[in-house]
mmCIF file of C-alpha atoms and ligand atoms in Angstrom:
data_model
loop_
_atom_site.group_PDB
_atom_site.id
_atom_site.type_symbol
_atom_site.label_atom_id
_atom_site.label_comp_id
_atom_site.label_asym_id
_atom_site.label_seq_id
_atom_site.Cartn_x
_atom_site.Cartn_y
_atom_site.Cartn_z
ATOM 1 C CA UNK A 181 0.000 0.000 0.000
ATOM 2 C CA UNK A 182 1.980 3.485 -0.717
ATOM 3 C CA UNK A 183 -0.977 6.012 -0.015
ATOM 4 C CA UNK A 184 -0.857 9.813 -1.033
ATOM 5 C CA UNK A 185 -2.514 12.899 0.381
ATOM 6 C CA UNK A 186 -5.348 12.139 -2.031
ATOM 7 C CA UNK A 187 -6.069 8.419 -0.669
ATOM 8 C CA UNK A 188 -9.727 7.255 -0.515
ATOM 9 C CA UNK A 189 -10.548 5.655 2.578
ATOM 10 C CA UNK A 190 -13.111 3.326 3.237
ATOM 11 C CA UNK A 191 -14.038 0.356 5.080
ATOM 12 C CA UNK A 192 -16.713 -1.833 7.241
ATOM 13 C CA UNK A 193 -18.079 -1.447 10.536
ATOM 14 C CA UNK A 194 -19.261 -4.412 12.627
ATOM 15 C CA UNK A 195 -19.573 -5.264 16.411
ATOM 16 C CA UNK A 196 -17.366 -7.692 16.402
ATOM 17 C CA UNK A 197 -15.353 -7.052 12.558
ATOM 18 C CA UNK A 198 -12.717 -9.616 12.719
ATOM 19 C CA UNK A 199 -14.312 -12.300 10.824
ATOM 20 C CA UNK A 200 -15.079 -10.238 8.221
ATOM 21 C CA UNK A 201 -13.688 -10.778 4.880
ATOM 22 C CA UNK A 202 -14.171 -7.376 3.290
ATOM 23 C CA UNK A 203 -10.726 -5.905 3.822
ATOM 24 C CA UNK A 204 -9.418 -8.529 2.220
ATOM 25 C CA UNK A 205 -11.601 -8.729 -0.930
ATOM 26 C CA UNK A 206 -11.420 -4.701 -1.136
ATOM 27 C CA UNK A 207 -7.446 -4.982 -0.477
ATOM 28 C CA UNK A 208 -7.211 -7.530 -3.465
ATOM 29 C CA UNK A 209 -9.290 -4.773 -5.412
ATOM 30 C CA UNK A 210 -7.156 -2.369 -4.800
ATOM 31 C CA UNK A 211 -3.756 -3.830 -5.333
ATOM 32 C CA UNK A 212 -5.280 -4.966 -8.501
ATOM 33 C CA UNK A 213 -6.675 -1.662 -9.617
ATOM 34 C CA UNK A 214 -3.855 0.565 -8.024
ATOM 35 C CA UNK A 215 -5.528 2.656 -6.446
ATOM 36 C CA UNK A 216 -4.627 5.422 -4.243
ATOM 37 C CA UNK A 217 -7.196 4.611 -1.498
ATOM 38 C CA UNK A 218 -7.469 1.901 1.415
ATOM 39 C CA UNK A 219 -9.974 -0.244 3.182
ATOM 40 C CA UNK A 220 -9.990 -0.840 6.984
ATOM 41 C CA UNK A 221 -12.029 -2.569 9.448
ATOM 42 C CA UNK A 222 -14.061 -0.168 12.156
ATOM 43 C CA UNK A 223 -14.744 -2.452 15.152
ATOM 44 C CA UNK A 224 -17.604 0.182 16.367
ATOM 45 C CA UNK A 225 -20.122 -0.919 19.009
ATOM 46 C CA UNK A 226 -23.704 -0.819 18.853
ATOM 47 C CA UNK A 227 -24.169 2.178 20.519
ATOM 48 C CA UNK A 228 -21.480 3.964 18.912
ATOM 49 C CA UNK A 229 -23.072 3.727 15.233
ATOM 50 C CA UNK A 230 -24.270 6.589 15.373
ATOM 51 C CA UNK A 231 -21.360 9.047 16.315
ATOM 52 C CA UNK A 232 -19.147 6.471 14.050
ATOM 53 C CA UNK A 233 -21.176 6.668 11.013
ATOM 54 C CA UNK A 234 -21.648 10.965 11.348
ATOM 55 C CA UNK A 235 -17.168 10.530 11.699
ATOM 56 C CA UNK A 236 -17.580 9.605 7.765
ATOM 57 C CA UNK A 237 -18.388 13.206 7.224
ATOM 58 C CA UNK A 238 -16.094 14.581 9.343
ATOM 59 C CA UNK A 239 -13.501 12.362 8.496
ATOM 60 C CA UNK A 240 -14.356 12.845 4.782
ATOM 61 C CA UNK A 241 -14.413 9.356 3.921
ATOM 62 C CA UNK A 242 -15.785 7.320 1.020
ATOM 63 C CA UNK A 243 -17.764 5.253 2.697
ATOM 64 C CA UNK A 244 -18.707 1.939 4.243
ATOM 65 C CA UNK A 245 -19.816 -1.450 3.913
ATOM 66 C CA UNK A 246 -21.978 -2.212 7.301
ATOM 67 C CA UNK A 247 -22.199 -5.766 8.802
ATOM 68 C CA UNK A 248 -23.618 -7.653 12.299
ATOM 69 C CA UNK A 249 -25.220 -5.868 14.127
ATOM 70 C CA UNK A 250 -25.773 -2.552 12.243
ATOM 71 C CA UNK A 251 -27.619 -2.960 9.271
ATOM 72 C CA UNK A 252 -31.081 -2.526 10.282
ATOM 73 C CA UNK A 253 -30.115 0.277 13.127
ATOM 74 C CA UNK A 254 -28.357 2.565 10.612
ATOM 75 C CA UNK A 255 -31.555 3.776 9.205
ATOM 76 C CA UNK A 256 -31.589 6.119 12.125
ATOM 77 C CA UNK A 257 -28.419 7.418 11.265
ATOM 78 C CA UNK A 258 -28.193 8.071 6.880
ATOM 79 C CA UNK A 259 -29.710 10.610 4.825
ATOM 80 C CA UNK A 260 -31.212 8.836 2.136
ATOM 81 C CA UNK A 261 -31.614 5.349 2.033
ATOM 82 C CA UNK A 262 -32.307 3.313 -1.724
ATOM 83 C CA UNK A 263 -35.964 1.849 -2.096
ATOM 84 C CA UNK A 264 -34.287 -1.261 -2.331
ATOM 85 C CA UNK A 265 -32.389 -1.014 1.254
ATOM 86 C CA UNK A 266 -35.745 0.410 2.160
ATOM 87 C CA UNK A 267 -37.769 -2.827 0.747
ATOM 88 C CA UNK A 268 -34.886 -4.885 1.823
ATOM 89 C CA UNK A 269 -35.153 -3.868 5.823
ATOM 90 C CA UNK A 270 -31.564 -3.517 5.570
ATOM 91 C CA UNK A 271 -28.771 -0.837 4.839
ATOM 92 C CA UNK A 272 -24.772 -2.818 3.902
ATOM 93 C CA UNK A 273 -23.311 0.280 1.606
ATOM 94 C CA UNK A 274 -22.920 3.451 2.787
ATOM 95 C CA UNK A 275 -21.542 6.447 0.412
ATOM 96 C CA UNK A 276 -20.336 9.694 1.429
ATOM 97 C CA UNK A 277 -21.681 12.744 -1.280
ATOM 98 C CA UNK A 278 -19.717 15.234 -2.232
ATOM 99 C CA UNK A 279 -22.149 17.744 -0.080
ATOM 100 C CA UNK A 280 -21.755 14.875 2.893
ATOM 101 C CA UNK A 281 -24.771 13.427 2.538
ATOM 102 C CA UNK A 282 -24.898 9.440 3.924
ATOM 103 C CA UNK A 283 -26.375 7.415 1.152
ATOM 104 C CA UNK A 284 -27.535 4.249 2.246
ATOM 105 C CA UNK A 285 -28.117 1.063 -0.011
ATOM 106 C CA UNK A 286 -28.228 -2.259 -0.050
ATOM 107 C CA UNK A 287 -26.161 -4.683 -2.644
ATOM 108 C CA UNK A 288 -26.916 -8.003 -1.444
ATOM 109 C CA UNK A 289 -29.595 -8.508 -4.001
ATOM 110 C CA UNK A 290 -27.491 -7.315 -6.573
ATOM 111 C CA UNK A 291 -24.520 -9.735 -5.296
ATOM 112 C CA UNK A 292 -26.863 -12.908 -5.715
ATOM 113 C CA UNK A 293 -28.295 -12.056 -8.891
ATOM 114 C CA UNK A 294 -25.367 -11.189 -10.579
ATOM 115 C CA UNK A 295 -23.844 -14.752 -9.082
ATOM 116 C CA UNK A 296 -26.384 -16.601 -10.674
ATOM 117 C CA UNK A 297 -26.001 -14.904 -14.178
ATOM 118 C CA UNK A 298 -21.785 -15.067 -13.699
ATOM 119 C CA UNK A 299 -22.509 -19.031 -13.265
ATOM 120 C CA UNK A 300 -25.821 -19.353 -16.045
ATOM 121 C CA UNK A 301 -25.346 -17.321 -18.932
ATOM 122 C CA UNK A 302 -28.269 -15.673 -19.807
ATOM 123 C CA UNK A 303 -30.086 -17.679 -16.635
ATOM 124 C CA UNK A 304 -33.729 -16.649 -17.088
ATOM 125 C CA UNK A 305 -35.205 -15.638 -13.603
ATOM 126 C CA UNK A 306 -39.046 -15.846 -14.910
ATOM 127 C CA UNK A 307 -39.003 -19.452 -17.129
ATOM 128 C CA UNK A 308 -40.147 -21.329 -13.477
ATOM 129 C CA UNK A 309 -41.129 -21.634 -10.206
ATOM 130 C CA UNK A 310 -38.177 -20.741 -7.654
ATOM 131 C CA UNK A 311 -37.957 -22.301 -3.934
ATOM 132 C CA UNK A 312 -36.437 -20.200 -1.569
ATOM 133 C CA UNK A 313 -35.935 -21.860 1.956
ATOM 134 C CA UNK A 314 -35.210 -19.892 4.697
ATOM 135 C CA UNK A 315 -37.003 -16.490 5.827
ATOM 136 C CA UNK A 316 -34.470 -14.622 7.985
ATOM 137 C CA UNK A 317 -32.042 -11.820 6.641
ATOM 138 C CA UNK A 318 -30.366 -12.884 3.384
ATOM 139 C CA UNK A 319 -33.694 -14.246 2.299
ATOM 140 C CA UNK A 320 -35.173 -10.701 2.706
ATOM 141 C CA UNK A 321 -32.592 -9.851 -0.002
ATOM 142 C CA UNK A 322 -32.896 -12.769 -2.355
ATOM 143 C CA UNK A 323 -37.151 -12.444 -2.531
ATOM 144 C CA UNK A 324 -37.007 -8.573 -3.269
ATOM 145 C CA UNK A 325 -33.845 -9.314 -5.621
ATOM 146 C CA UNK A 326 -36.055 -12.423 -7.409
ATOM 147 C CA UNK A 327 -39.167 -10.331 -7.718
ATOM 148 C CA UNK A 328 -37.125 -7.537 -9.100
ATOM 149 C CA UNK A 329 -35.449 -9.868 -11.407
ATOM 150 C CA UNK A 330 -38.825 -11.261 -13.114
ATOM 151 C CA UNK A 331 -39.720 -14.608 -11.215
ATOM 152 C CA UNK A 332 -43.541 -14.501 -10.019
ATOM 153 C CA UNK A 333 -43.905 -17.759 -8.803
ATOM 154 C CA UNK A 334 -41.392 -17.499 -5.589
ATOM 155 C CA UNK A 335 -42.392 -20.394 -2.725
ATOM 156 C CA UNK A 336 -40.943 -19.624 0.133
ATOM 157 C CA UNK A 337 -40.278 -22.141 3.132
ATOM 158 C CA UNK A 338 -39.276 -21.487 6.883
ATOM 159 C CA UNK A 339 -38.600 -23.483 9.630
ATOM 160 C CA UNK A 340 -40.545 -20.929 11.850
ATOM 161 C CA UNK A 341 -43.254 -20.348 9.068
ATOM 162 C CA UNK A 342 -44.459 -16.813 10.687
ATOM 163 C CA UNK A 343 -41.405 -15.649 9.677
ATOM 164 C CA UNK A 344 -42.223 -16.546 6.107
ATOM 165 C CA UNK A 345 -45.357 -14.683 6.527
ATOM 166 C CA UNK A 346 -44.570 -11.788 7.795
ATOM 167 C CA UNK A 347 -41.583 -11.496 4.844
ATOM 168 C CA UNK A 348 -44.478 -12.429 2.592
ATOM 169 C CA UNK A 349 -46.681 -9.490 4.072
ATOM 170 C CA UNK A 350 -43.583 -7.320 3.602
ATOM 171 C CA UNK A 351 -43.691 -8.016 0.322
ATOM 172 C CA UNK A 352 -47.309 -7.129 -0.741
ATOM 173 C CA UNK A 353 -48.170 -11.278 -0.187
ATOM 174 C CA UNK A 354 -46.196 -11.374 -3.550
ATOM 175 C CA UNK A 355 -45.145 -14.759 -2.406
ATOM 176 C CA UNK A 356 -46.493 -18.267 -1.907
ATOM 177 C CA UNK A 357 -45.725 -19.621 1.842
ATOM 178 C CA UNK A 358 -45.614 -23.613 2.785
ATOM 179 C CA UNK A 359 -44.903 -25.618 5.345
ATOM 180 C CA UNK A 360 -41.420 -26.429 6.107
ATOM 181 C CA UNK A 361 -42.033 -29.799 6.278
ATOM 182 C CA UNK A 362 -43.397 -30.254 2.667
ATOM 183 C CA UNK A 363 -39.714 -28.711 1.551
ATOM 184 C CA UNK A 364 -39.051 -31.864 -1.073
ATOM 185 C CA UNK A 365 -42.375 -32.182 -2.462
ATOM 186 C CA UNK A 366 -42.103 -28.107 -3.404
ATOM 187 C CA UNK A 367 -39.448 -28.579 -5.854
ATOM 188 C CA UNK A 368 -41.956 -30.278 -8.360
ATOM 189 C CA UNK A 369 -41.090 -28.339 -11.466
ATOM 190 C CA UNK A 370 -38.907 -26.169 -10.033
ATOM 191 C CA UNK A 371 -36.209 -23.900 -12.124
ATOM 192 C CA UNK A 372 -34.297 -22.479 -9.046
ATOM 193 C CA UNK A 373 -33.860 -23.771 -5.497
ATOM 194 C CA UNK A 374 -32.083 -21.218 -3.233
ATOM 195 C CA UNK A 375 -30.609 -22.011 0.367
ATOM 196 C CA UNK A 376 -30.837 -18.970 2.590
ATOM 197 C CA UNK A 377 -31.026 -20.799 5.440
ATOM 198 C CA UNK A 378 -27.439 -21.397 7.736
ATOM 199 C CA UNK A 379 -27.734 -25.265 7.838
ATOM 200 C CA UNK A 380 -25.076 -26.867 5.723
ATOM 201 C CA UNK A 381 -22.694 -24.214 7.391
ATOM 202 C CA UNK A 382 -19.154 -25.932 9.094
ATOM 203 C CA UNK A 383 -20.832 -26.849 12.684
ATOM 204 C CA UNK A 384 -24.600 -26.553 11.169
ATOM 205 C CA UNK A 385 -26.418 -29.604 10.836
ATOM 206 C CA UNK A 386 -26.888 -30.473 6.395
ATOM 207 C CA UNK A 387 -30.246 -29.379 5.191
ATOM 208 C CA UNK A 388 -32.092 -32.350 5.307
ATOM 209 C CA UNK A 389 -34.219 -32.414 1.944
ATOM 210 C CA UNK A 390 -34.696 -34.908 -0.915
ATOM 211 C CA UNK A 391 -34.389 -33.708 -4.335
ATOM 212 C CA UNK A 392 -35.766 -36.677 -6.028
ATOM 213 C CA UNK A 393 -38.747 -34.349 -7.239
ATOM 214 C CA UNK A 394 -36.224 -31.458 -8.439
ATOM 215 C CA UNK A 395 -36.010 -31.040 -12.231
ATOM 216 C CA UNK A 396 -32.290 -32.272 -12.874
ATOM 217 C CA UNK A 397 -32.629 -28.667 -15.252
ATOM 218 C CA UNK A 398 -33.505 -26.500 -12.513
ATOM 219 C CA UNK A 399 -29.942 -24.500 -10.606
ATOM 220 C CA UNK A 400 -29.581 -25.210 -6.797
ATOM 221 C CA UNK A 401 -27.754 -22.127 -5.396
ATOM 222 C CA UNK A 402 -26.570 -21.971 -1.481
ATOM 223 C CA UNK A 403 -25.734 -19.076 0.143
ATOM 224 C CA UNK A 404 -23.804 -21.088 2.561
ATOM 225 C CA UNK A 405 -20.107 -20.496 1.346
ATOM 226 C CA UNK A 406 -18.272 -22.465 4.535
ATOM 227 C CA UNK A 407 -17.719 -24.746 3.633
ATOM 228 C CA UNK A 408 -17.758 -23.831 -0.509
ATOM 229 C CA UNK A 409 -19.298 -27.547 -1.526
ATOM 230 C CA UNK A 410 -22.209 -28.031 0.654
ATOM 231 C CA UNK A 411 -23.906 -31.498 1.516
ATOM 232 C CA UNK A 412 -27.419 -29.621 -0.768
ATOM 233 C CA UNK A 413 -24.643 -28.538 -3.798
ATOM 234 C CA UNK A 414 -22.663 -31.818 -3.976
ATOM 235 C CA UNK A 415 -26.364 -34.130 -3.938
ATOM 236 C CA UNK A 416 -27.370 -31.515 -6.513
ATOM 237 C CA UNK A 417 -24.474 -31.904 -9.111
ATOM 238 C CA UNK A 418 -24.026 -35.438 -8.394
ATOM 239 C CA UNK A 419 -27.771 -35.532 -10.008
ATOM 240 C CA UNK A 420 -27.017 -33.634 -12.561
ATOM 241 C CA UNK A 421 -28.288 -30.274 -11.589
ATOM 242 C CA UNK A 422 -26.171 -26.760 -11.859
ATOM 243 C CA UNK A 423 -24.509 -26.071 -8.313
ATOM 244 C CA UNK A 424 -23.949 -22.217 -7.380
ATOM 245 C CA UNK A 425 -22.203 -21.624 -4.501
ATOM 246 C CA UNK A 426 -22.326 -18.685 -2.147
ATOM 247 C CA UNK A 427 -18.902 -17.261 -2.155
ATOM 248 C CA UNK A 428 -20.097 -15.519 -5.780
ATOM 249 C CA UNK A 429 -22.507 -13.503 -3.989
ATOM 250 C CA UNK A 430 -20.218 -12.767 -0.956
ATOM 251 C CA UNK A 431 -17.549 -11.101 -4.163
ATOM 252 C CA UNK A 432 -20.562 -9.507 -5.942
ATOM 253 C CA UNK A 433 -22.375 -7.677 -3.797
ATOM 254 C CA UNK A 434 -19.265 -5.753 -2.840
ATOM 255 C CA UNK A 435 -18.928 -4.454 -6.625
ATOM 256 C CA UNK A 436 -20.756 -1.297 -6.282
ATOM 257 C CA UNK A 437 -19.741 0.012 -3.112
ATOM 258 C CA UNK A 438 -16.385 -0.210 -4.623
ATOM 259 C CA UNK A 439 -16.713 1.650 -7.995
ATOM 260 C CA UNK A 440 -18.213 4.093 -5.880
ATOM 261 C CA UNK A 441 -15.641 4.935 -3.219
ATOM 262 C CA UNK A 442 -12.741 4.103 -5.043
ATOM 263 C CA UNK A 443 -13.895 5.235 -9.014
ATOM 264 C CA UNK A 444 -13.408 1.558 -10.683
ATOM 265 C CA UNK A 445 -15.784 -0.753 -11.425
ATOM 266 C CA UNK A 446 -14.078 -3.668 -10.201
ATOM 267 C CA UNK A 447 -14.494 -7.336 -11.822
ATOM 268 C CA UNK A 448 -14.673 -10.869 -10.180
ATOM 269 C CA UNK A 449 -12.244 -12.779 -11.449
ATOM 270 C CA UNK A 450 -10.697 -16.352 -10.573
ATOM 271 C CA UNK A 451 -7.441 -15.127 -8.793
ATOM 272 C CA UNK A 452 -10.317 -12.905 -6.746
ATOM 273 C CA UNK A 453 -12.058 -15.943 -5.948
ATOM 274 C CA UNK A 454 -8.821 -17.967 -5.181
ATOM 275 C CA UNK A 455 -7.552 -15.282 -2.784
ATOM 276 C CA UNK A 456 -10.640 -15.458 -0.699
ATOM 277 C CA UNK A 457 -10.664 -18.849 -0.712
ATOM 278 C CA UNK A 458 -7.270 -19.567 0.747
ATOM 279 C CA UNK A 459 -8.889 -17.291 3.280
ATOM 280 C CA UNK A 460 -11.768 -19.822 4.210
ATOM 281 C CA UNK A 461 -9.255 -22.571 4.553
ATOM 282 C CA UNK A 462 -6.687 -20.899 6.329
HETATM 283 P P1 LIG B 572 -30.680 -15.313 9.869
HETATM 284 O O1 LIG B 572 -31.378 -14.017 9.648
HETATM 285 O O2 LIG B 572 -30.210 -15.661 11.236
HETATM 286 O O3 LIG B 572 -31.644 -16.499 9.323
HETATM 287 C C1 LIG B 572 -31.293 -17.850 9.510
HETATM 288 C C2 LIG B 572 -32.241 -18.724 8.714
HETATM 289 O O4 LIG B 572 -31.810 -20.089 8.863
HETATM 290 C C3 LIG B 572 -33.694 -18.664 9.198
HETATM 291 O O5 LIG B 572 -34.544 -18.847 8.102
HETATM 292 C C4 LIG B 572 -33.749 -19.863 10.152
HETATM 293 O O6 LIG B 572 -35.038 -20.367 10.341
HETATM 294 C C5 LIG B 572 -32.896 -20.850 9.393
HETATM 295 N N1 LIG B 572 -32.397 -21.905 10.255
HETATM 296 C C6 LIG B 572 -31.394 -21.826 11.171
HETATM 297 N N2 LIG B 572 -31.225 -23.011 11.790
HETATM 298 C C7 LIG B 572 -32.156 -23.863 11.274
HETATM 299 C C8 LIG B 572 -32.486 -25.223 11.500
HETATM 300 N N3 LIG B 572 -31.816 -25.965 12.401
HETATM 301 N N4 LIG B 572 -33.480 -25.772 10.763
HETATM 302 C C9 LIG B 572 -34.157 -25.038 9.846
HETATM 303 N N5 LIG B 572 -33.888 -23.736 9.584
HETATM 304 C C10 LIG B 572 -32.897 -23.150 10.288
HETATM 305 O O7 LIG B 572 -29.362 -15.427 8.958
HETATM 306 P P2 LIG B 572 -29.118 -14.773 7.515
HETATM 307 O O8 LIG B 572 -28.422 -13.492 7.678
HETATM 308 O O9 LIG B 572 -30.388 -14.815 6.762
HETATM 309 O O10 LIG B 572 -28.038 -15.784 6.899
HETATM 310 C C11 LIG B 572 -28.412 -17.110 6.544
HETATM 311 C C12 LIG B 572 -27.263 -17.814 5.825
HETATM 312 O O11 LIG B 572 -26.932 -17.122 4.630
HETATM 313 C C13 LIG B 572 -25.955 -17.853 6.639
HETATM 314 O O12 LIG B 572 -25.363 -19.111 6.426
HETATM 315 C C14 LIG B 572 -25.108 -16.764 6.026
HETATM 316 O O13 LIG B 572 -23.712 -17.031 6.144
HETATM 317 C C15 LIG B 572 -25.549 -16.866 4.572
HETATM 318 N N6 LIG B 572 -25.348 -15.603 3.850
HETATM 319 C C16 LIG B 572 -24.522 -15.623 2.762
HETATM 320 C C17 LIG B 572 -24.326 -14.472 2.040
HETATM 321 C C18 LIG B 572 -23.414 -14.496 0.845
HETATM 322 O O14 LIG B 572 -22.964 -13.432 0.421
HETATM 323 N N7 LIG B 572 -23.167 -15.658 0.283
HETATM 324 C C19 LIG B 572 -24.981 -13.279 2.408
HETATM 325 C C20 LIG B 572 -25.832 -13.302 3.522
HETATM 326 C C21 LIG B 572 -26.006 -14.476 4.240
HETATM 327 P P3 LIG B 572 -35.938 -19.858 11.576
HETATM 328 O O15 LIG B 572 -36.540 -18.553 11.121
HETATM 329 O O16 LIG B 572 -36.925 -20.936 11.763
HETATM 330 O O17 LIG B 572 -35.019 -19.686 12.755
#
């Protein structure tokens, strides 16, 4: 890193920031890119969001990407906030304006969508019914991203299923809820099946489903990306299915945030990928 006078500086605030893996995709970014800018981690605690985020103006920094626990509580704290943050329930990109006005967004959406297409060429949201199991944050994301992406038919499955309902009632009931329990018989004629859920996670228990009524055409995505081949993904390709992993979205969805602090739109590439990777290993 050799910084001028002129560096950018941006990073991510979380309560606790350690495990998060932005500064090092961002750092990657920037070596890549040379830029003149840098990307730190803010360990700020809950009830220093506030006076942490209104430091971005006085600090005049680019921005930041926010993670556990602030991403519903800096609504209090931003300017303006994106209808799709605002649909979402949740704010992870924050950008300074020139007049230092806090801009807050949300790229998650953006980040699995634009996985999908990197792994399906031309992957048509809208040819078929899509399964989404799981109701809690990330699934907030994926339904608004879906429905803004052109698939109607989204069935959406929860554990807890008045957490499904109460997403679908978020959503103008612009979703079909079942039971949990029917999970394997709702992937008759399915075209997308999407884990939002954390089981399959290292020290989760595997999500227990049977795919024997899956279309072996449809693509089985997991946000899970630890471990990167989940029990769902490898009983998905061995059946002949297209397997998506999560780490895709994980590299997406931090696109934007950096072609707006730093001025490049940045691309995910395969030595990206591999870099974060040796990460999850480590
Ligand atoms: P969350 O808000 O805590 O939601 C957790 C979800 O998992 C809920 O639907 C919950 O169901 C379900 N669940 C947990 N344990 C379960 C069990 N034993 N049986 C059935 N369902 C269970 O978490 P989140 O933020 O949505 O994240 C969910 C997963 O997505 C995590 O693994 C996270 O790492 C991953 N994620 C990945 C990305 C990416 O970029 N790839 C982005 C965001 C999240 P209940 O409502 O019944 O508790």
């Amino acid at each position: 890193m050799n910084l001028s006078g002129k560096a950018r500086v941006a990073g991510v605030m979380g309560w606790p920031v350690a495990h998060s893996r932005s500064p090092r995709l961002h750092g990657f970014w920037l070596r890549e890119y040379a830029v003149d800018g840098a990307y730190v981690p803010f360990a700020v605690a809950p009830d220093q969001l506030a006076g942490a985020l209104s430091s971005l103006r006085a600090l005049n920094l680019a921005g930041v990407n926010l993670t556990i626990p602030h991403k519903e509580a800096a609504f209090a704290h931003v300017d303006r906030v994106s209808d799709l943050a605002a649909e979402i329930g949740a704010i992870n990109t924050v950008t300074v304006g020139e007049d230092g006005v806090l801009h807050g967004d949300n790229t998650d959406g953006f980040g699995f969508i634009e996985n999908i297409r990197a792994a399906a060429t031309g992957f048509d949201f809208s040819a078929g019914p899509t399964v989404v199991l799981g109701a809690g944050g990330a699934a907030r994301a994926v339904c608004v991203a879906l429905l803004g992406a052109g698939a109607r038919d989204i069935r959406l499955l929860n554990r807890t299923q008045v957490r499904a309902e109460t997403l679908n009632d978020r959503l103008g009931q612009s979703l079909i809820v079942e039971p949990w329990v029917g999970r394997s018989s709702a992937l008759v004629e399915a075209h997308l099946v999407v884990n939002t859920t954390s089981l399959g996670m290292t020290g989760q228990p595997p999500l227990d489903i049977d795919l024997d009524q899956l279309p072996t055409s449809a693509l089985v995505n997991d946000l899970v990306y630890a471990p990167l081949e989940t029990p769902l993904l490898a009983s998905a390709r061995q059946r002949g299915n297209v397997a998506v992993d999560g780490l895709g979205m994980l590299l997406h969805q931090a696109r934007p945030g950096f072609a707006a602090w730093f001025g490049v739109e940045p691309e995910v590439t395969d030595a990206l990928r591999a870099h974060i990777v040796s990460d999850l290993t480590d």
